[in-house]
Coordinates of C-alpha atoms in Angstrom, one line a residue:
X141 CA 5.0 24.0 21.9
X142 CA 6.3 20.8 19.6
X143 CA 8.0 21.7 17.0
X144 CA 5.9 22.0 13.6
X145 CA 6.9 19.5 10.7
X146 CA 5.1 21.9 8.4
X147 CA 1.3 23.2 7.5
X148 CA -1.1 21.5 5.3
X149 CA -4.0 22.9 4.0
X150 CA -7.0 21.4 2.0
X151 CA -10.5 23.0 0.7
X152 CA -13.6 20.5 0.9
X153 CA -14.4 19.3 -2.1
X154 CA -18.8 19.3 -3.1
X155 CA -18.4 15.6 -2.8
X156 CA -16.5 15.5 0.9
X157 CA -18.7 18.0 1.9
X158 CA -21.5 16.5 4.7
X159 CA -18.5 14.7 6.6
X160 CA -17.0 14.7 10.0
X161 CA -13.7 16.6 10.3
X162 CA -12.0 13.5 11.3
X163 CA -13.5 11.2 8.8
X164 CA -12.2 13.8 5.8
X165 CA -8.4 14.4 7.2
X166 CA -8.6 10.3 7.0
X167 CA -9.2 10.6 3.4
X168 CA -6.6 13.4 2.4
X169 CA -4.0 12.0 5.3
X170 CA -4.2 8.5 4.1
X171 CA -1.1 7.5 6.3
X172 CA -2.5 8.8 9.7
X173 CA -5.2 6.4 11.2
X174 CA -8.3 8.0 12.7
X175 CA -7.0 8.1 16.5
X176 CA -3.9 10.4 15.3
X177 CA -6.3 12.9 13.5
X178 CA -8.5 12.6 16.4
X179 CA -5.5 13.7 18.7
X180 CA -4.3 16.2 16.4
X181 CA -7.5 17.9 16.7
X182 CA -7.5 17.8 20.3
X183 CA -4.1 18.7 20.7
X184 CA -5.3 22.0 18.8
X185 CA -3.3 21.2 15.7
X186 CA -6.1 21.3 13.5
X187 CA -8.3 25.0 12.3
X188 CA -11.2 25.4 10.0
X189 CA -12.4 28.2 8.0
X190 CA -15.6 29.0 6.2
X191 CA -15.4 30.1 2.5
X192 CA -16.1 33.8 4.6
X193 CA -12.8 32.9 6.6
X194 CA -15.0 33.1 9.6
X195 CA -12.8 30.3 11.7
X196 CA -15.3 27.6 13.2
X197 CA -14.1 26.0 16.9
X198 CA -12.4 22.0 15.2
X199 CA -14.0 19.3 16.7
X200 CA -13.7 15.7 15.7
X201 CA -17.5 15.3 15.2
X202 CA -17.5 19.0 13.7
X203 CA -19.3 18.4 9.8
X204 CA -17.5 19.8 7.4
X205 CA -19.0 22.1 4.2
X206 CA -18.1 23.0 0.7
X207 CA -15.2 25.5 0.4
X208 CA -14.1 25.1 3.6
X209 CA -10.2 25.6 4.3
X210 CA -9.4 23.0 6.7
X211 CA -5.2 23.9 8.4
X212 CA -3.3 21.1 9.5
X213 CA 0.4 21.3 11.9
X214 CA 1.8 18.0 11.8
X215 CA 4.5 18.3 14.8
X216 CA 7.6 16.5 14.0
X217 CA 9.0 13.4 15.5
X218 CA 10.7 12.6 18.3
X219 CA 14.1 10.3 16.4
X220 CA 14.6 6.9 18.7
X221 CA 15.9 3.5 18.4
X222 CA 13.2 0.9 17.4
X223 CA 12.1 -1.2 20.2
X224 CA 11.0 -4.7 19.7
X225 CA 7.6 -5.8 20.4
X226 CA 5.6 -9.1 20.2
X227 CA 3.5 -8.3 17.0
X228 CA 2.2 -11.3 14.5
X229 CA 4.4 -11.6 11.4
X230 CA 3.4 -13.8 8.6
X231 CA 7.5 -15.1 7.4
X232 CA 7.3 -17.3 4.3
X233 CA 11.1 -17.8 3.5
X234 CA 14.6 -17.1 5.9
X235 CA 18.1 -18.2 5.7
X236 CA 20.8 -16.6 6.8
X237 CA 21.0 -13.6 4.5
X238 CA 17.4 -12.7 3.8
X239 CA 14.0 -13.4 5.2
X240 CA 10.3 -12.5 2.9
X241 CA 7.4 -12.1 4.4
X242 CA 3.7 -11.0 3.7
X243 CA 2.8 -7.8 5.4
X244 CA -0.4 -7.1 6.3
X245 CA -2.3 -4.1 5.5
X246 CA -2.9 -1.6 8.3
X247 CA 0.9 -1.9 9.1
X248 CA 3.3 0.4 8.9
X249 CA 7.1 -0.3 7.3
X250 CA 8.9 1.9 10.1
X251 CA 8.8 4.5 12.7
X252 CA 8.3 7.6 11.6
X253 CA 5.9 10.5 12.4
X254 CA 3.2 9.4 14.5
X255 CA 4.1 5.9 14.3
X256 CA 6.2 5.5 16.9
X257 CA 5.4 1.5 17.5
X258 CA 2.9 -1.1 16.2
X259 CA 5.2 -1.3 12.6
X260 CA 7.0 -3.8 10.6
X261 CA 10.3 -2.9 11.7
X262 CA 9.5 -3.5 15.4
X263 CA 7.9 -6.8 14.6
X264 CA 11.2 -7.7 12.6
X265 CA 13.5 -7.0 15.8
X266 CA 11.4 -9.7 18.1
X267 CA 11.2 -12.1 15.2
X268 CA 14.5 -11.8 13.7
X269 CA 18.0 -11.9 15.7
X270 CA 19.6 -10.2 12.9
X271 CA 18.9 -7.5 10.8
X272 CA 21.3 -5.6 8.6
X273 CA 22.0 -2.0 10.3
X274 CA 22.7 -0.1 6.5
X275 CA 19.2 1.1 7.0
X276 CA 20.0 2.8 10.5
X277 CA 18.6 2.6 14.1
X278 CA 14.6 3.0 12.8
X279 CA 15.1 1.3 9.1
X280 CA 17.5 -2.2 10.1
X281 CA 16.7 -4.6 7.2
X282 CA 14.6 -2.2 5.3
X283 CA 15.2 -2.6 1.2
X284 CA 11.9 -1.7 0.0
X285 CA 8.5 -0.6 1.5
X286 CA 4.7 -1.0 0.9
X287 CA 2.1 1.6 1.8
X288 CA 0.9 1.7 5.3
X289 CA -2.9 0.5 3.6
X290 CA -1.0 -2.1 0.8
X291 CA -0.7 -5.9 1.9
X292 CA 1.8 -8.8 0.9
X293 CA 5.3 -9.6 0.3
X294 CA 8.6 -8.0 1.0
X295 CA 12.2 -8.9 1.3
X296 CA 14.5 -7.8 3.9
X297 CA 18.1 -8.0 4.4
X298 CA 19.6 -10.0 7.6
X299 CA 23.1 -8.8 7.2
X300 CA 25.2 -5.3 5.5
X301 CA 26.0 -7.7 2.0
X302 CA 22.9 -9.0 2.0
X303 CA 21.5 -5.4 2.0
X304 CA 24.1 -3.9 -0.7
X305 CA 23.2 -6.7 -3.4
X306 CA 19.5 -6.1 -3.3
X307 CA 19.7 -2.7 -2.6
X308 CA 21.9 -2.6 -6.6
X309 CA 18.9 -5.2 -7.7
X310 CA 16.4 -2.8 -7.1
X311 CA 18.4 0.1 -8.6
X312 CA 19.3 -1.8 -11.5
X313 CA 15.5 -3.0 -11.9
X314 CA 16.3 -6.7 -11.7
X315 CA 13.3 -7.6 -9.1
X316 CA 10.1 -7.8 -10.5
X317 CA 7.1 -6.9 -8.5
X318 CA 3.5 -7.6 -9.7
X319 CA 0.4 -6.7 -7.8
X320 CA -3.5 -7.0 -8.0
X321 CA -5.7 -3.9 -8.2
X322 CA -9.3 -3.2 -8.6
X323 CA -10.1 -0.1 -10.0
X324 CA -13.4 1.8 -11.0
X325 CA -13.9 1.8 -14.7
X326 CA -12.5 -0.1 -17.4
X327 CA -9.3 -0.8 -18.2
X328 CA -7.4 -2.6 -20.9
X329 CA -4.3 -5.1 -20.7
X330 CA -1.5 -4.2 -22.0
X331 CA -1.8 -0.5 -20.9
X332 CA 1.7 1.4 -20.1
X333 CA 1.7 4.4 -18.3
X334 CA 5.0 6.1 -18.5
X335 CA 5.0 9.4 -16.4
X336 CA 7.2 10.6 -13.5
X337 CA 6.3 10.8 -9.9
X338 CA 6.8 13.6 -7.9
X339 CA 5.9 15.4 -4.2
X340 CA 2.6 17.0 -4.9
X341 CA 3.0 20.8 -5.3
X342 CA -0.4 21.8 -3.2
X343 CA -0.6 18.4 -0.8
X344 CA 2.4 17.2 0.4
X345 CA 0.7 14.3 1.6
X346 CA 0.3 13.2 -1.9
X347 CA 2.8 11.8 -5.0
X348 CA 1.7 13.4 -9.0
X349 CA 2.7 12.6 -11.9
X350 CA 2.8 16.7 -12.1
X351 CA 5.1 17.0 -9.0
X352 CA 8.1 19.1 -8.7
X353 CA 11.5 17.3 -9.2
X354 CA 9.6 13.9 -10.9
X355 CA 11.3 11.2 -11.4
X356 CA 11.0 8.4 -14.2
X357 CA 8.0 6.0 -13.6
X358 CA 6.6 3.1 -15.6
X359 CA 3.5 0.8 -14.8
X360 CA 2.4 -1.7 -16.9
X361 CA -1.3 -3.5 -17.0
X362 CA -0.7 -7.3 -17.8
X363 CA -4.0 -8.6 -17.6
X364 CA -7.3 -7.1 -16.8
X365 CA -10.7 -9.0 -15.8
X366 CA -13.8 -6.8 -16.4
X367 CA -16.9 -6.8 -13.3
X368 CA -19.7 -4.2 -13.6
X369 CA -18.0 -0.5 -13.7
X370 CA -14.7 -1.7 -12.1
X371 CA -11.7 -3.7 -13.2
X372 CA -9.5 -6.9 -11.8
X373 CA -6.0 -5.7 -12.7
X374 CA -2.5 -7.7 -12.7
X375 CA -0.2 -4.9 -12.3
X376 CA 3.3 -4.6 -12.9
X377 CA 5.9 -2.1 -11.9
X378 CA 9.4 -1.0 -13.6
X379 CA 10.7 1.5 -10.9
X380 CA 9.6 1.9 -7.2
X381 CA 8.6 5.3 -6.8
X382 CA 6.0 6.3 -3.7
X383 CA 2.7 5.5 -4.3
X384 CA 3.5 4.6 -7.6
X385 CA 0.7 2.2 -8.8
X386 CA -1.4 4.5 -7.0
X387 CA -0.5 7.6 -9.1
X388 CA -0.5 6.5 -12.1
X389 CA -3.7 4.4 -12.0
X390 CA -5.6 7.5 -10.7
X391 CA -3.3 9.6 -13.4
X392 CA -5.3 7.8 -16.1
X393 CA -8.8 8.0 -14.7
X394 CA -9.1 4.9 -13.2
X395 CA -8.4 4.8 -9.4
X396 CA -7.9 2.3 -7.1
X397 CA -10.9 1.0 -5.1
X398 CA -11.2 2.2 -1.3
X399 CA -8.0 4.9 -1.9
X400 CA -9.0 7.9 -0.3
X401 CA -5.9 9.7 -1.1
X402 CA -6.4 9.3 -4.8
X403 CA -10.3 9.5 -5.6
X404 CA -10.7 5.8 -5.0
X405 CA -13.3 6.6 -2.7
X406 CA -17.0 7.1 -4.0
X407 CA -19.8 8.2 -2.4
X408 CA -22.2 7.1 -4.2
X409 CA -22.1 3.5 -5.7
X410 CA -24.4 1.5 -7.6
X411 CA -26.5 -1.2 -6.0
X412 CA -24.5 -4.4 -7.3
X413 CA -21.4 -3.1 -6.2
X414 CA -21.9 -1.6 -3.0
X415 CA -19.7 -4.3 -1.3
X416 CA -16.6 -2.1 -2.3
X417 CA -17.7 0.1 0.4
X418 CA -16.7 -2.2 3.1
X419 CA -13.3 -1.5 2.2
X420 CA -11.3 -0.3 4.6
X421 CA -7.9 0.4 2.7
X422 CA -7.3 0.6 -1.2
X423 CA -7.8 -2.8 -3.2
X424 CA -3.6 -3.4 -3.6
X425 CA -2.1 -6.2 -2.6
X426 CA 1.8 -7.0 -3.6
X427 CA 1.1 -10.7 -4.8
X428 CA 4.3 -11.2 -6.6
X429 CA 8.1 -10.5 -6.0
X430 CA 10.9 -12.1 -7.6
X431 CA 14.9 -11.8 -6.8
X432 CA 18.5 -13.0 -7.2
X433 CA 19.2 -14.5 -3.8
X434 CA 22.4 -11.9 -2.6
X435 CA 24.8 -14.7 -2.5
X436 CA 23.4 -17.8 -3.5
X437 CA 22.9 -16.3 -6.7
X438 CA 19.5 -18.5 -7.5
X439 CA 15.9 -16.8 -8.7
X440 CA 13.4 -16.8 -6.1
X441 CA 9.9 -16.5 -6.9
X442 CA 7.1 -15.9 -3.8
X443 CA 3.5 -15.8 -4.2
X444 CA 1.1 -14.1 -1.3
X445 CA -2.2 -15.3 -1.4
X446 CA -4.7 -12.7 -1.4
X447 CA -6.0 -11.7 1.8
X448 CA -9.6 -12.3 3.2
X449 CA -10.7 -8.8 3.6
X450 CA -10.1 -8.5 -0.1
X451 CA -11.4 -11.6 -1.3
X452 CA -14.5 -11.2 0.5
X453 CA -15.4 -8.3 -1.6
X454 CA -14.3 -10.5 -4.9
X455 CA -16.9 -12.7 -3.5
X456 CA -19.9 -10.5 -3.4
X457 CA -18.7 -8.6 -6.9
X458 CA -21.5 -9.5 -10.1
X459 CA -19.0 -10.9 -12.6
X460 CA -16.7 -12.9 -10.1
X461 CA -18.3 -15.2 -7.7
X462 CA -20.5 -16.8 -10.3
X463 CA -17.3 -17.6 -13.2
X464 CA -15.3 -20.2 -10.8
X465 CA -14.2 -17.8 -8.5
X466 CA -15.6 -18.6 -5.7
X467 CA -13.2 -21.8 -4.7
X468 CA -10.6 -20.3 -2.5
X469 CA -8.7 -23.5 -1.6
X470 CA -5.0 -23.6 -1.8
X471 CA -3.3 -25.5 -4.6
X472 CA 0.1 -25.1 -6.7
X473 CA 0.9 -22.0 -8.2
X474 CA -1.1 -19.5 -9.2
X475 CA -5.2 -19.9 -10.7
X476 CA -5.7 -18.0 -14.0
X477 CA -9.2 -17.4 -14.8
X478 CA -10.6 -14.8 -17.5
X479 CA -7.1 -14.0 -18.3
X480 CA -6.0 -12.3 -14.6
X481 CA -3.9 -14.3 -12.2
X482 CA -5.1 -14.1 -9.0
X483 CA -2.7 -15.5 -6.0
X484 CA -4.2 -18.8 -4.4
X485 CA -0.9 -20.0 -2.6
X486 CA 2.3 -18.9 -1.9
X487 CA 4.7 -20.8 -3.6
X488 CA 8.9 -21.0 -4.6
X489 CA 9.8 -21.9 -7.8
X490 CA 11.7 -25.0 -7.9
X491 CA 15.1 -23.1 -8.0
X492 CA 14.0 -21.0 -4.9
X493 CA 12.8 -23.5 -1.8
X494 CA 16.1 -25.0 -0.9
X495 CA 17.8 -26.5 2.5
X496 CA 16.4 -24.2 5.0
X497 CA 13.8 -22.5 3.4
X498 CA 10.7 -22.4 5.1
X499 CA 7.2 -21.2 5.0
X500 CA 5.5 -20.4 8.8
X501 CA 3.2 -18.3 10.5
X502 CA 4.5 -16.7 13.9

């Protein structure tokens, strides 16, 4: 018997009723991908219950109802060393003290609980001859993170100083991070939502702005560009917390497009905008980060273009393709249309591309 990291449960909702049991622990376990549910419920880890408690045999194809309680063990993890492995990493920038790079989505940042390999951090060790060891035997470089389902860039530390300074940068709030988000609904720039983050009380899957033990959170709208029932957001984040942007944007009514996790997910969509439900991860991509460089001491500034699978919905959205959107060529800097600033390049400032800064695809 593996040892049990703890018991979820969740009730199906009216609108997640009609779904297969694997599809709907997708959308409540956003960080699991569909072959660890499906194992889970083959390795017996997963039980259903009707809203008469009458248990029902869990099978991956197994359609779920209304009111049913669905019981989830999540075993714990095995604790090992990372292992290197030949996985594609896109590295925009490295010296000798800190490498960025633009993550893609579907990636995890680091071993953990059923994510043994395939993540950043084993990518890092076959790309990278030095990382710093602060963040431990399963964390080496690791400053910051981005969701498992959130694209774009990150910085990461190649030696212990390196680490310490931007570690304190973080702390201190000196990096800025800005990202782009479509969300249902209509939002306004210039929108600051100010409310802690916390572990969920009922799904410890989840982050709230309700949670127990919150901590201080502020996001901040900077420009908005308005499409039929759904908003373009530049998005702009004070503090790190988990699943920040995510929390807060659903806090206020207005979730994220393609986020199961947080209602981002819809059922039913109107005809103009049913390309949003090709998504296959929430509309987020990290399209901005700026730093000190550790010991240097110069501003950096990187750009990530924003990735196809996103763009392609842009494309296909009434409101977008038809105002000038639709040339996706690189060029300098950034391209601000309708007021939103949408990531075309990636790009240093002039203080940040120095001797030995590079920009390459491996």
């Amino acid at each position: 018997m593996l040892p049990q990291l703890g018991e979820l449960s969740f009730i199906v909702t009216t609108e997640s009723g009609g779904q297969r049991l694997d599809r709907f622990l997708v959308s409540v376990l956003a960080e699991r991908s569909r072959a660890q549910i499906q194992k889970l419920i083959a390795d017996g880890h997963v039980s259903i219950a009707g809203p008469s408690a009458s248990p029902r045999d869990a099978k991956s194809n197994l359609v779920v109802r209304e009111g049913d309680r669905i019981a989830v063990e999540l075993p714990e993890a095995t604790p090992a060393a990372a292992v290197s492995e030949a996985l594609p990493l896109e590295i925009l920038y490295q010296d000798a003290d800190v490498a960025v790079l633009n993550k893609p989505a579907g990636m995890v940042v680091h071993p953990g609980a059923g994510h043994a390999s395939g993540t950043l951090v084993n990518a890092l060790l076959h790309h990278l001859s030095d990382l710093s060891g602060i963040g431990g035997e399963l964390r080496p470089g690791i400053v910051h993170r981005l969701d498992r389902g959130t694209s774009g860039l990150m910085v990461v530390a190649k030696n212990d100083a390196a680490h310490q300074e931007l570690s304190r940068q973080f702390e201190d709030r000196e990096v800025e991070k800005e990202y782009i988000a479509l969300v249902w609904g209509v939002v306004q720039a210039g929108r600051r939502i100010d409310a802690p983050i916390g572990r969920d009380p009922v799904n410890r899957q989840k982050m709230s702005s309700r949670g127990r033990r919150a901590r201080h959170a502020v996001t901040r709208i900077t420009r908005a560009h308005h499409m039929p029932g759904l908003t373009l957001c530049q998005v702009a984040i004070h503090t790190g917390r988990t699943h920040q942007i995510r929390v807060h944007l659903s806090a206020i009514g207005h979730p994220i497009v393609g986020d199961p996790l947080y209602g981002g997910v819809h059922r039913r969509v109107p005809g103009d905008i049913r390309a949003v439900q090709r998504l296959e991860r929430p509309f987020l991509h990290a399209a901005r980060l700026v730093f000190t460089h550790p010991t240097e001491g110069r501003r950096m500034e990187f750009i990530a273009p924003m990735p196809d699978d996103l763009a392609d919905i842009l494309d296909d959205l009434p409101g977008w393709k038809h105002e000038g959107h639709e040339d996706r060529e690189e060029h300098e800097g950034l391209k601000t249309t309708k007021g939103i600033t949408i990531p075309k390049s990636v790009k240093g400032t002039k203080n940040s591309s120095g001797p030995g800064s590079r920009r390459r695809r491996v």
